[in-house]
PDB file of C-alpha atoms in Angstrom:
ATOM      1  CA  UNK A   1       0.475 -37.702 -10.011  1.00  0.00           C
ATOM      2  CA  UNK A   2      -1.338 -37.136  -6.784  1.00  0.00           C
ATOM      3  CA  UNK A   3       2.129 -36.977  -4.907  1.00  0.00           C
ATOM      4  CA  UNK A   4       2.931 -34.312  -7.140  1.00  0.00           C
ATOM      5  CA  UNK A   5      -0.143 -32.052  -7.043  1.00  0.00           C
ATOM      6  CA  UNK A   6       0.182 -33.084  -2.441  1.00  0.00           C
ATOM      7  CA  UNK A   7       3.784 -31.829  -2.238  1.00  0.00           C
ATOM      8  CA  UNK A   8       3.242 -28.695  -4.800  1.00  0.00           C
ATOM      9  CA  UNK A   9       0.258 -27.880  -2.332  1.00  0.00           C
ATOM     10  CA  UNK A  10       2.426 -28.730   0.902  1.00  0.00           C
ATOM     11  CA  UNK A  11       5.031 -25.961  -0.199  1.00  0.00           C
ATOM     12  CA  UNK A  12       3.002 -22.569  -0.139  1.00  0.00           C
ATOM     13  CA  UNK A  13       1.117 -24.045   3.139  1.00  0.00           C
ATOM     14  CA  UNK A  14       4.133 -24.805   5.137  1.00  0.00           C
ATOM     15  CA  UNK A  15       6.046 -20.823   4.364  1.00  0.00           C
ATOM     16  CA  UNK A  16       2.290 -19.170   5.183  1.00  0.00           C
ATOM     17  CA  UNK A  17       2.639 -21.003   8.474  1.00  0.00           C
ATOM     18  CA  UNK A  18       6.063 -19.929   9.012  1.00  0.00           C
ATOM     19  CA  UNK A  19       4.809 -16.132   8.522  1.00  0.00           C
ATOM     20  CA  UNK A  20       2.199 -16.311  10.563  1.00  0.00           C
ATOM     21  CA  UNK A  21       4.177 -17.969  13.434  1.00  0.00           C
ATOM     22  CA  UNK A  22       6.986 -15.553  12.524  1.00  0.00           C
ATOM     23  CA  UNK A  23       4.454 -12.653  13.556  1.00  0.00           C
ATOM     24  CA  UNK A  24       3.769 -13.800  16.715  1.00  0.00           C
ATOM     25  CA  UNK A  25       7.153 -14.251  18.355  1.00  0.00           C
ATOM     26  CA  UNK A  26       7.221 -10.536  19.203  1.00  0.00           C
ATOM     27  CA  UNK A  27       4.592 -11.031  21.381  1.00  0.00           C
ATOM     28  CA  UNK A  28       4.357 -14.602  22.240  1.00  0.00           C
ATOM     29  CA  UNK A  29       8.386 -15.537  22.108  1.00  0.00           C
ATOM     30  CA  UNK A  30       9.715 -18.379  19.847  1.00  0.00           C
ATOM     31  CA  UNK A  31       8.433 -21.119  22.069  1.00  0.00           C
ATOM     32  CA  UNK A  32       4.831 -19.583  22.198  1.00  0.00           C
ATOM     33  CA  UNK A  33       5.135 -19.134  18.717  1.00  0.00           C
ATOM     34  CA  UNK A  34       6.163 -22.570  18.333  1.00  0.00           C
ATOM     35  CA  UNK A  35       2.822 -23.669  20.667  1.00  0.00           C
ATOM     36  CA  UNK A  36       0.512 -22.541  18.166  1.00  0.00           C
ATOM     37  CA  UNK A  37       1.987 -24.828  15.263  1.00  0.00           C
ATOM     38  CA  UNK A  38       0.698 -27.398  17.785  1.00  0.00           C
ATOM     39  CA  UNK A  39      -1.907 -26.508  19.608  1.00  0.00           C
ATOM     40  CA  UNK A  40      -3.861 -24.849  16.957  1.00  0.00           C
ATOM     41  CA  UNK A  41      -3.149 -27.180  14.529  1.00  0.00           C
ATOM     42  CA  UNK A  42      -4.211 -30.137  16.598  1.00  0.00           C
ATOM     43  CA  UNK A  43      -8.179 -29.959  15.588  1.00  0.00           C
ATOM     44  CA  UNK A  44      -7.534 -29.416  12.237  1.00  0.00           C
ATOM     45  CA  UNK A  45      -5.072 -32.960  11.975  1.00  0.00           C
ATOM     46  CA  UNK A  46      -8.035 -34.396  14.432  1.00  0.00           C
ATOM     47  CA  UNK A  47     -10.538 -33.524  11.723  1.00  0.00           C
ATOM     48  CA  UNK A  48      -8.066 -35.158   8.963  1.00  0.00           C
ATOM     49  CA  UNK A  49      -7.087 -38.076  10.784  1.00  0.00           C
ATOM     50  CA  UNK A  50     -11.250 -38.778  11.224  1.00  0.00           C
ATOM     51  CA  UNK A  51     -11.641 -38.572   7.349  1.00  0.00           C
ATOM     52  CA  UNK A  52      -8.522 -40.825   6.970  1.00  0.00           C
ATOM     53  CA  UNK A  53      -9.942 -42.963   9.518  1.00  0.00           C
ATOM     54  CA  UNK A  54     -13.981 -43.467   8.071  1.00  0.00           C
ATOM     55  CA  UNK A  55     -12.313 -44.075   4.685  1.00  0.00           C
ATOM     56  CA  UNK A  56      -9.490 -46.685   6.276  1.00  0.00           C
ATOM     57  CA  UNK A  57     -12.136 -49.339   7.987  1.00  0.00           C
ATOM     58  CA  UNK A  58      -9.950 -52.138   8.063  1.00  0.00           C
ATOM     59  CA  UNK A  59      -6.797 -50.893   9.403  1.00  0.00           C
ATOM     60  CA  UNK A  60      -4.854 -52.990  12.472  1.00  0.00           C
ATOM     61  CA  UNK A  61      -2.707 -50.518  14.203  1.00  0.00           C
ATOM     62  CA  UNK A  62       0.074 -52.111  16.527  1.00  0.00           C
ATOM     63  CA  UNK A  63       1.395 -49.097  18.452  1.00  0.00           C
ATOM     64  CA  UNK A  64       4.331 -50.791  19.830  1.00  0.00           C
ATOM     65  CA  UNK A  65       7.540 -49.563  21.741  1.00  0.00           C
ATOM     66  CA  UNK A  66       9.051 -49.147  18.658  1.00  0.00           C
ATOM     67  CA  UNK A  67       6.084 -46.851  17.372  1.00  0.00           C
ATOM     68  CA  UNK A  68       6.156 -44.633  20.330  1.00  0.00           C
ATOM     69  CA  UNK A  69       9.814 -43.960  20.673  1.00  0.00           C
ATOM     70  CA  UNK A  70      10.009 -43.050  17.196  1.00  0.00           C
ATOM     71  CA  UNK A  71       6.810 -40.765  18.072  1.00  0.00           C
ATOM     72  CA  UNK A  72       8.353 -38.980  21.010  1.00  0.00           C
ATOM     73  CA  UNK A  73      11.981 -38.979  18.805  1.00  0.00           C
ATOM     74  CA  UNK A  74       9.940 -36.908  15.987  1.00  0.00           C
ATOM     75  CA  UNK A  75       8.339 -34.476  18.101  1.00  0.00           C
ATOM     76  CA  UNK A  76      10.892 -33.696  20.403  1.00  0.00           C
ATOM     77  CA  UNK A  77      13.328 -32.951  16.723  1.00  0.00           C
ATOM     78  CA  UNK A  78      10.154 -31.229  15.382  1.00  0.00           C
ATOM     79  CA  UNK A  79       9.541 -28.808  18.635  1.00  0.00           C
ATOM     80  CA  UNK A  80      13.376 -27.977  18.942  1.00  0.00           C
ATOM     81  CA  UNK A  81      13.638 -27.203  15.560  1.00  0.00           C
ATOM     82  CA  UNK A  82      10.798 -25.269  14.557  1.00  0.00           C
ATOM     83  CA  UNK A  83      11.774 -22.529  18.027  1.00  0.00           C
ATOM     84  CA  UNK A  84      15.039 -23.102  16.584  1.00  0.00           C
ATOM     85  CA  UNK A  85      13.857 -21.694  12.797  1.00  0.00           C
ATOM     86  CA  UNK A  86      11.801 -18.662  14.259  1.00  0.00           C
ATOM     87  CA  UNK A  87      14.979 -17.955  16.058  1.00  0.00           C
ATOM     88  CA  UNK A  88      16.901 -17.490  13.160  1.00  0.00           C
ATOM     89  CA  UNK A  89      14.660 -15.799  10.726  1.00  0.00           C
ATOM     90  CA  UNK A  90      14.587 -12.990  13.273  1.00  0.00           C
ATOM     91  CA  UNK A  91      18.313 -12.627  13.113  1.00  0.00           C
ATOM     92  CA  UNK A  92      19.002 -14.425   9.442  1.00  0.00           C
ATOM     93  CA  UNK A  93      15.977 -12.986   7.996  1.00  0.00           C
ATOM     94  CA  UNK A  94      13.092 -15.063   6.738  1.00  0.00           C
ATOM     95  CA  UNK A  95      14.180 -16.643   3.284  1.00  0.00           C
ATOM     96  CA  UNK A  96      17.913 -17.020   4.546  1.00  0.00           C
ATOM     97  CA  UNK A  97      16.586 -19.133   7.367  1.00  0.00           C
ATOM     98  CA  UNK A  98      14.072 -21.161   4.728  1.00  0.00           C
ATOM     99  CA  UNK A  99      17.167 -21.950   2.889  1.00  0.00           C
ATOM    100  CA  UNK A 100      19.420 -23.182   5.892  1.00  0.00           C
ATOM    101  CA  UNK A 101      16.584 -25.059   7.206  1.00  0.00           C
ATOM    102  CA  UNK A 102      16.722 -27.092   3.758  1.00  0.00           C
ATOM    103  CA  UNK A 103      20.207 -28.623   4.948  1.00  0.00           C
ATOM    104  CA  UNK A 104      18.059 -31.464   6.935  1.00  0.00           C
ATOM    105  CA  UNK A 105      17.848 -33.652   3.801  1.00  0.00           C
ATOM    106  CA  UNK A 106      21.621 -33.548   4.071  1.00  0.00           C
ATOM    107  CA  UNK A 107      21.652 -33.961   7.182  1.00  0.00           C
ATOM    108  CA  UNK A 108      19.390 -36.685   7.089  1.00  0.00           C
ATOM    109  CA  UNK A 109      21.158 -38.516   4.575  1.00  0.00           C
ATOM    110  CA  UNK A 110      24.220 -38.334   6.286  1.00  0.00           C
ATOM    111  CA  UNK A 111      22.498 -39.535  10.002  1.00  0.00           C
ATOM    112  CA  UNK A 112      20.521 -42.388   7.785  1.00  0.00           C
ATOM    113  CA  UNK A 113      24.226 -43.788   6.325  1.00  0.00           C
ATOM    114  CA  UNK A 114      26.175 -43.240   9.934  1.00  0.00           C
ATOM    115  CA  UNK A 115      23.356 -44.990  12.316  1.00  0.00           C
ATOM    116  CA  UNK A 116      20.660 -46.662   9.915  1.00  0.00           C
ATOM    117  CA  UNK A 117      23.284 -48.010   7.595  1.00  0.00           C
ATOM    118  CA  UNK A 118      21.719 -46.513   4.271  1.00  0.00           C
ATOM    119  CA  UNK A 119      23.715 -47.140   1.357  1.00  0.00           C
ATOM    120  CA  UNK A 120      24.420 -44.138  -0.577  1.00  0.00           C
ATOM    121  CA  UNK A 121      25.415 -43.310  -4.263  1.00  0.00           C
ATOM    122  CA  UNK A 122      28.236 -40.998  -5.903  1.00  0.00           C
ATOM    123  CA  UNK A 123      25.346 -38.684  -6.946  1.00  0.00           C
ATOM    124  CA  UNK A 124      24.107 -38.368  -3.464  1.00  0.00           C
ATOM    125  CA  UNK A 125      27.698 -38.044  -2.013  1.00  0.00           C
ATOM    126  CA  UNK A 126      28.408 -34.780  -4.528  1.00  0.00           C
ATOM    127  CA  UNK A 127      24.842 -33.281  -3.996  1.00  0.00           C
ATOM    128  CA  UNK A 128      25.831 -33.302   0.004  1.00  0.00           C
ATOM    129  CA  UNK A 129      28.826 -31.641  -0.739  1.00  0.00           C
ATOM    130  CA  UNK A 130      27.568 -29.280  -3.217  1.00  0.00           C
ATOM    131  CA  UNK A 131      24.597 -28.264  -0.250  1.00  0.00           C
ATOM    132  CA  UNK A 132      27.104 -27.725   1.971  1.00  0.00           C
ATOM    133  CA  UNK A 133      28.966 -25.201  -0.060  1.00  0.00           C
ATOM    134  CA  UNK A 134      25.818 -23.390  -0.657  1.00  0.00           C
ATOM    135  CA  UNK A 135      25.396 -23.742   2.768  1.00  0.00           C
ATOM    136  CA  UNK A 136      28.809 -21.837   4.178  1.00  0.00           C
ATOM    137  CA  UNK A 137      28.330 -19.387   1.053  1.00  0.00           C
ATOM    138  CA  UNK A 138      25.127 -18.634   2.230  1.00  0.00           C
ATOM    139  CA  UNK A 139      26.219 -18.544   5.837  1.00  0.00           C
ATOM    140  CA  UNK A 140      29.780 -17.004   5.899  1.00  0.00           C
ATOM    141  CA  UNK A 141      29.129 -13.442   7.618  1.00  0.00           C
ATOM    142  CA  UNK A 142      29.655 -10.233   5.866  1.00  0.00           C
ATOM    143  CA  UNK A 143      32.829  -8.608   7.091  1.00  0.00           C
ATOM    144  CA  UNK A 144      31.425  -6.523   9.798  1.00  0.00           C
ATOM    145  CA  UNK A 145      28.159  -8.428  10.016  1.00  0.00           C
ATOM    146  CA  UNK A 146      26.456  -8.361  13.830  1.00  0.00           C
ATOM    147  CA  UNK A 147      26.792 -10.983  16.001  1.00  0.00           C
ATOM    148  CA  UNK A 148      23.340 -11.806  15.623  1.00  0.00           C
ATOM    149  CA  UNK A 149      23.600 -12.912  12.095  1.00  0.00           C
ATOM    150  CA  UNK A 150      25.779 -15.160  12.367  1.00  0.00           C
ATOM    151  CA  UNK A 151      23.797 -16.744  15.305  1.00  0.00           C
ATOM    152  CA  UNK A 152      20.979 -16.720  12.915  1.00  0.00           C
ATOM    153  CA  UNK A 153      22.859 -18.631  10.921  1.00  0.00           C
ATOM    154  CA  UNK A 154      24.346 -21.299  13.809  1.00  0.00           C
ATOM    155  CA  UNK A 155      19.939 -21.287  13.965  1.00  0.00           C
ATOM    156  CA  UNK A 156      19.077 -21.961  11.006  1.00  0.00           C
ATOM    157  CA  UNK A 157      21.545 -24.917  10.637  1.00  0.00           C
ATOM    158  CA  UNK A 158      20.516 -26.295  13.983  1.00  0.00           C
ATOM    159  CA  UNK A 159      16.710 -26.416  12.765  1.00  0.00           C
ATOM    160  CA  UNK A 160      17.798 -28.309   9.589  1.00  0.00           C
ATOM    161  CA  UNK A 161      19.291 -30.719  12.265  1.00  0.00           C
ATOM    162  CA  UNK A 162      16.469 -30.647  14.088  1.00  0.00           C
ATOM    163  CA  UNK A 163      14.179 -31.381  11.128  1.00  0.00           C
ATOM    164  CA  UNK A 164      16.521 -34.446  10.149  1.00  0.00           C
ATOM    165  CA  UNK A 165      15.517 -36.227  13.471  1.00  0.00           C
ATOM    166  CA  UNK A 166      11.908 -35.342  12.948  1.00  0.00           C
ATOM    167  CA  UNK A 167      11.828 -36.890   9.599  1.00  0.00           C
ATOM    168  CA  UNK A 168      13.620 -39.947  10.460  1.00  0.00           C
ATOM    169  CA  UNK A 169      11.443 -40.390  14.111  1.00  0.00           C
ATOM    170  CA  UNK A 170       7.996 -39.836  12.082  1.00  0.00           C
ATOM    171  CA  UNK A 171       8.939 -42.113   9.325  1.00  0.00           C
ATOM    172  CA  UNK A 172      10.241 -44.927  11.684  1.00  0.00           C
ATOM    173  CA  UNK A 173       6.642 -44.499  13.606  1.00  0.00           C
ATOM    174  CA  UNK A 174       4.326 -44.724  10.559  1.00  0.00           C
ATOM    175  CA  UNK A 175       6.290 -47.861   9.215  1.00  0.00           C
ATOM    176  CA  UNK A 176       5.572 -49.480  12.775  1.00  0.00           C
ATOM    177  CA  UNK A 177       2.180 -48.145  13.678  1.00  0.00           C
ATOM    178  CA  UNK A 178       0.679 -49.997  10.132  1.00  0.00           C
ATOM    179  CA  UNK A 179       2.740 -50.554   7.182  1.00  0.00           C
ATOM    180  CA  UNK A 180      -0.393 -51.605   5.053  1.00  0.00           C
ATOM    181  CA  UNK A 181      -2.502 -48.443   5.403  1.00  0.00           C
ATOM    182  CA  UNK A 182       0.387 -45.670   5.341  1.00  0.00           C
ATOM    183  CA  UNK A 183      -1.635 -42.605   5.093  1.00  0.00           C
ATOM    184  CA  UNK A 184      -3.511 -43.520   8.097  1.00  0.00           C
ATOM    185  CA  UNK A 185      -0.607 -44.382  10.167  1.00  0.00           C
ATOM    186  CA  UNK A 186       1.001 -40.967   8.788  1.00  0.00           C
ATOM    187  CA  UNK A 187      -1.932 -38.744   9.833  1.00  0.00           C
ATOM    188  CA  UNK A 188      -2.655 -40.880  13.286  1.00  0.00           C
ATOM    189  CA  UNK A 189       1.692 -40.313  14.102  1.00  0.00           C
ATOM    190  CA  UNK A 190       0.751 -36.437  13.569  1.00  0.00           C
ATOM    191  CA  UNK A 191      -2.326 -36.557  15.661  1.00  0.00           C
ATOM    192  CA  UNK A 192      -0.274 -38.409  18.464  1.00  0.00           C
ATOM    193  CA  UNK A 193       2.769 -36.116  18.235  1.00  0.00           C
ATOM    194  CA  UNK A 194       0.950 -32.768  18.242  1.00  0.00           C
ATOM    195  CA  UNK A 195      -0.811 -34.030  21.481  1.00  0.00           C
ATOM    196  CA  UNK A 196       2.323 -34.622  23.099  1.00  0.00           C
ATOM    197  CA  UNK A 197       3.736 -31.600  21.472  1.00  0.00           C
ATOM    198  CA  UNK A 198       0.842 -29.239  22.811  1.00  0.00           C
ATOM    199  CA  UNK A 199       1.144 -30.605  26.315  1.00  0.00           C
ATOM    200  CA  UNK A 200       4.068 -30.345  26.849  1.00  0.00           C
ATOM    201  CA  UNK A 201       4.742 -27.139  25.668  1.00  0.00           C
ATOM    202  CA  UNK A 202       1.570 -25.448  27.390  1.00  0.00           C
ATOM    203  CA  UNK A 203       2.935 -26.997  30.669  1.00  0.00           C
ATOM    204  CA  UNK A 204       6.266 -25.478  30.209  1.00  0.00           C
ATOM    205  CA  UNK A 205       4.735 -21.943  29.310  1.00  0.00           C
ATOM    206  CA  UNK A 206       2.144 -22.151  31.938  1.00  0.00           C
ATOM    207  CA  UNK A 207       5.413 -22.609  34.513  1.00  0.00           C
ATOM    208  CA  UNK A 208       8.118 -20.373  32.866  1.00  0.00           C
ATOM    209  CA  UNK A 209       6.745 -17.758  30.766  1.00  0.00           C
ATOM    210  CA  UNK A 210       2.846 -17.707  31.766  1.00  0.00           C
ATOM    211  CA  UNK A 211       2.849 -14.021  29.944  1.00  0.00           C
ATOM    212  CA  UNK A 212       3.620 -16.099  26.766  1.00  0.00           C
ATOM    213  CA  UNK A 213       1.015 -18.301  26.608  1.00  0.00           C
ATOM    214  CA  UNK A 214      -1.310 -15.426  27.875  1.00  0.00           C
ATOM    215  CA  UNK A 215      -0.284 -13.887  24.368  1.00  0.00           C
ATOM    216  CA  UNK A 216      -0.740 -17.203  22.398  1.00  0.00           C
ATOM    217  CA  UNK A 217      -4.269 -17.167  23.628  1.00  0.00           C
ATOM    218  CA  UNK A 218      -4.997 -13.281  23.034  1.00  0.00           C
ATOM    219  CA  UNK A 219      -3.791 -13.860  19.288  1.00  0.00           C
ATOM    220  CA  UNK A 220      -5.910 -16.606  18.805  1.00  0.00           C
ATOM    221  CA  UNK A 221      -7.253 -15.552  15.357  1.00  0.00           C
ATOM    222  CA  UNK A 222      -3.894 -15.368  13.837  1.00  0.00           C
ATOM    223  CA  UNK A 223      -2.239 -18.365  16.148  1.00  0.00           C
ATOM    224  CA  UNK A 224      -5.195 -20.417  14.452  1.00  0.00           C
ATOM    225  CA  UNK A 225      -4.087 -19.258  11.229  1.00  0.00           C
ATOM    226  CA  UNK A 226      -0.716 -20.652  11.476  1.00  0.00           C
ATOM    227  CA  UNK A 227      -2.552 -23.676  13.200  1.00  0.00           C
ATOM    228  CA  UNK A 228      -4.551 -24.426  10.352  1.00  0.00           C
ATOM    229  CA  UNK A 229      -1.491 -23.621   7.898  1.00  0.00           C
ATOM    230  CA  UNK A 230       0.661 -26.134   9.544  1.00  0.00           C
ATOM    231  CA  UNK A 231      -1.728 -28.863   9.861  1.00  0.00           C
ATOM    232  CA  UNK A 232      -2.493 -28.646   6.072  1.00  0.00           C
ATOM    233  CA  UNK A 233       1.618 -28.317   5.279  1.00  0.00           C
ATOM    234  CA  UNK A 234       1.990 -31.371   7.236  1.00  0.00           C
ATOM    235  CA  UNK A 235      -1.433 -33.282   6.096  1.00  0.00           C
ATOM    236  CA  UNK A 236       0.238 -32.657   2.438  1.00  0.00           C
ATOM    237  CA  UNK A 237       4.028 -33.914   3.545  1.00  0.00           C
ATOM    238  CA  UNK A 238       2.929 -36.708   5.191  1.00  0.00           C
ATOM    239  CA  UNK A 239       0.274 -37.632   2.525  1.00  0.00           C
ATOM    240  CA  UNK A 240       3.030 -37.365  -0.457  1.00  0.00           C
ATOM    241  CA  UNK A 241       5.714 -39.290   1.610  1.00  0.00           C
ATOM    242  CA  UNK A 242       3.025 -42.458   1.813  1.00  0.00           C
ATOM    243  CA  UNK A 243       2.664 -42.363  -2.130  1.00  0.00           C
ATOM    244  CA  UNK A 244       6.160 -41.894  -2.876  1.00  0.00           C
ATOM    245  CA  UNK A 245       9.455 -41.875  -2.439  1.00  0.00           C
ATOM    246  CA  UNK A 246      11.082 -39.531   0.042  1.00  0.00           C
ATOM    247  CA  UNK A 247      13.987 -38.093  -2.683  1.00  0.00           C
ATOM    248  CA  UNK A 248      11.197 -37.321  -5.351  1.00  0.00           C
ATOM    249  CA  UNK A 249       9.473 -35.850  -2.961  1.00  0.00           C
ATOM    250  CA  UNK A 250      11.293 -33.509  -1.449  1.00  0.00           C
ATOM    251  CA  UNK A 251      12.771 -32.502  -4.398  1.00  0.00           C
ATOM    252  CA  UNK A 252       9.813 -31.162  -5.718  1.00  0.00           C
ATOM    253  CA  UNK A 253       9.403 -29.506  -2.332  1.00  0.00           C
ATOM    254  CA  UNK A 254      12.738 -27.103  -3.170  1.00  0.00           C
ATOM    255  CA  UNK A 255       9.772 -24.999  -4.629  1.00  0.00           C
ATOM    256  CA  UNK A 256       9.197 -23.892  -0.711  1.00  0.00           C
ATOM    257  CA  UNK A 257      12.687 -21.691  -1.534  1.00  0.00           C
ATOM    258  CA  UNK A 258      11.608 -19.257  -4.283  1.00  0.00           C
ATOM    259  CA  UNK A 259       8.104 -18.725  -2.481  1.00  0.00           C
ATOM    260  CA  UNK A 260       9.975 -17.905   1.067  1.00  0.00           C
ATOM    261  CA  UNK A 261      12.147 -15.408  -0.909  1.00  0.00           C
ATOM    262  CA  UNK A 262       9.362 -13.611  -2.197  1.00  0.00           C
ATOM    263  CA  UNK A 263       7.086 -13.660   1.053  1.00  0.00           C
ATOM    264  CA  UNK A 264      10.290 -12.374   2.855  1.00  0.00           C
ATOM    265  CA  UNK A 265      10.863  -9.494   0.687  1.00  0.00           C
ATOM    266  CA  UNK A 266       6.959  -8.716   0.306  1.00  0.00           C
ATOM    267  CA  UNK A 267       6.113  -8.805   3.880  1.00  0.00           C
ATOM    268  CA  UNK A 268       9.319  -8.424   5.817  1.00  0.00           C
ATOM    269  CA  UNK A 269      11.267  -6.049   3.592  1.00  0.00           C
ATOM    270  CA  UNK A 270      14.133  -8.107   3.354  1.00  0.00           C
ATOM    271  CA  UNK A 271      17.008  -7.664   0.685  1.00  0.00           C
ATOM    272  CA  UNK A 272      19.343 -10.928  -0.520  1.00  0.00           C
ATOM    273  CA  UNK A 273      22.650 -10.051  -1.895  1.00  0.00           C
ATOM    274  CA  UNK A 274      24.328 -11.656  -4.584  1.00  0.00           C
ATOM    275  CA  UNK A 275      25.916 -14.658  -3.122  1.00  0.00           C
ATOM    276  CA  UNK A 276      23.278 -15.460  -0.681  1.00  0.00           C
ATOM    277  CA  UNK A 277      21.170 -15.796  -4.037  1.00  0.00           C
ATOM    278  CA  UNK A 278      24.118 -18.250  -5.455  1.00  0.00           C
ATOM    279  CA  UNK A 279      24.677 -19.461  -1.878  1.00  0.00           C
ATOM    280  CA  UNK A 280      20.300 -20.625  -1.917  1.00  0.00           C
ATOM    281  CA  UNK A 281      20.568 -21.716  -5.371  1.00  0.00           C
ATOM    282  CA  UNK A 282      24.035 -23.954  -4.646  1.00  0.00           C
ATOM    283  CA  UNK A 283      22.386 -25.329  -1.444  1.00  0.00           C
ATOM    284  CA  UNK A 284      18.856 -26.161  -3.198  1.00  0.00           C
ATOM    285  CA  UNK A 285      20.868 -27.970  -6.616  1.00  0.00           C
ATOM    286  CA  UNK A 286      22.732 -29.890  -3.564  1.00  0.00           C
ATOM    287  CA  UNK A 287      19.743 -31.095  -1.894  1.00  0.00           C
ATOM    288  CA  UNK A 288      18.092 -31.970  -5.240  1.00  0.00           C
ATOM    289  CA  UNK A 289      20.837 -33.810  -6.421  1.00  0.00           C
ATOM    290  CA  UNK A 290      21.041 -35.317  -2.882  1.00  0.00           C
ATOM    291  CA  UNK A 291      17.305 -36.623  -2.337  1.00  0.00           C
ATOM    292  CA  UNK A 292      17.103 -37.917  -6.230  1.00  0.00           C
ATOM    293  CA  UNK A 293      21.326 -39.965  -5.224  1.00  0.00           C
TER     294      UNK A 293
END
């Protein structure tokens, strides 16, 4: 039951980070905006990872080649697709973009059976199909719809790509850090990531766009809002995935759709027609059916 009451928390915590971080590309840009999931997150997994740690005395981590490449793998997919999601819900809007970030379990399925070798059943087969319907219904532009949308869209599907990677590189890493003690490997793979994550990126502001990370650091209240946000989101994921299955639970997780939809219309005034309702809701039963293949 734990897994249950994790991923149920995870949900609401990962769409109030994408809000905040949402609010900040304005200013900082999507790349500054996708710093702060990093940077400002980092003490908060720190803190975690210490608790994890104190209560996880005996554990023998082996960080070996295999651990790290599956490290850098996951952060690099994490970091392009997270500036790739803020990219779109400025153009898709912010539940649109929620929903075409969702086609990673797809997509992950699909990478998992073409270079992993994962067997996978009928059910899972006709869930991928039935996501991507929901996926071009939610994504075919309106006749006369700007150019932007539709490279909202183009987005949105590139961070569910993005995510895919991410979820396969951080898995792969925990499994070879220490298979025994799973939530510590989980939370010590996040620690290491966001490190590399936050360097990087800083480095890259600091020698591009220096008036971005000028504006990460001037928003600091809410950039350690979306910090704190995305650390707990991913403290919650990661936590789940080491007590259960992946398909159960991300399925659960489809509750993330409903709650973007509302925080998008609440906050950011946004208006879903008719099919990109049956478009989300084809895409989600996909995904479901998909993950529980």
């Amino acid at each position: 039951m734990l897994w249950i009451i994790l991923t149920v928390a995870a949900a609401p915590l990962q769409v109030a980070r994408n809000a905040f971080q949402r609010g900040l590309v304005g200013d900082a840009g999507p790349w500054g905006a996708t710093l702060v999931r990093f940077l400002f997150g980092l003490p908060f997994s720190i803190a975690i990872f210490g608790v994890v740690a104190l209560a996880t005395r005996d554990a023998a981590p082996d960080p070996s080649l295999r651990f790290w490449l599956a490290a850098i793998l996951g952060a690099a997919g994490q970091v392009a697709a997270t500036g790739a999601l803020l990219m779109a819900m400025h153009r898709a809007g912010f539940a649109v973009a929620t929903v075409l970030q969702q086609s990673s379990l797809p997509l992950a399925a699909l990478t998992g059976w073409w270079l992993l070798g994962d067997v996978l059943s009928a059910r899972a087969w006709a869930g991928i199909a039935l996501a991507t319907a929901g996926l071009v219904a939610l994504s075919w532009p309106r006749a006369g719809a700007a150019r932007g949308t539709a490279a909202g869209v183009l987005l949105g599907l590139a961070a569910g790509a993005g995510f895919a990677v991410a979820f396969n590189g951080y898995r792969q890493a925990g499994l070879a850090l220490d298979p025994a003690h799973p939530i510590y490997s989980a939370t010590a793979a996040l620690v290491i990531a966001q490190v590399m994550q936050s360097a990087t990126l800083t480095f890259l502001l600091a020698v591009t766009r220096p008036q971005a990370l000028a504006a990460v650091v001037g928003s600091w209240r809410q950039s350690l809002s979306a910090g704190f946000f995305g650390s707990a989101a991913s403290a919650c994921w990661f936590g789940a995935l080491a007590l259960a299955p992946a398909g159960p639970v991300r399925a659960v997780a489809l509750i993330e759709t409903p709650i973007a939809a509302a925080v998008g219309r609440r906050l950011f005034r946004e208006r879903i027609s008719a099919r990109q309702w049956l478009g989300g809701g084809l895409a989600t039963a996909g995904v479901a059916l998909t993950v529980l293949g």
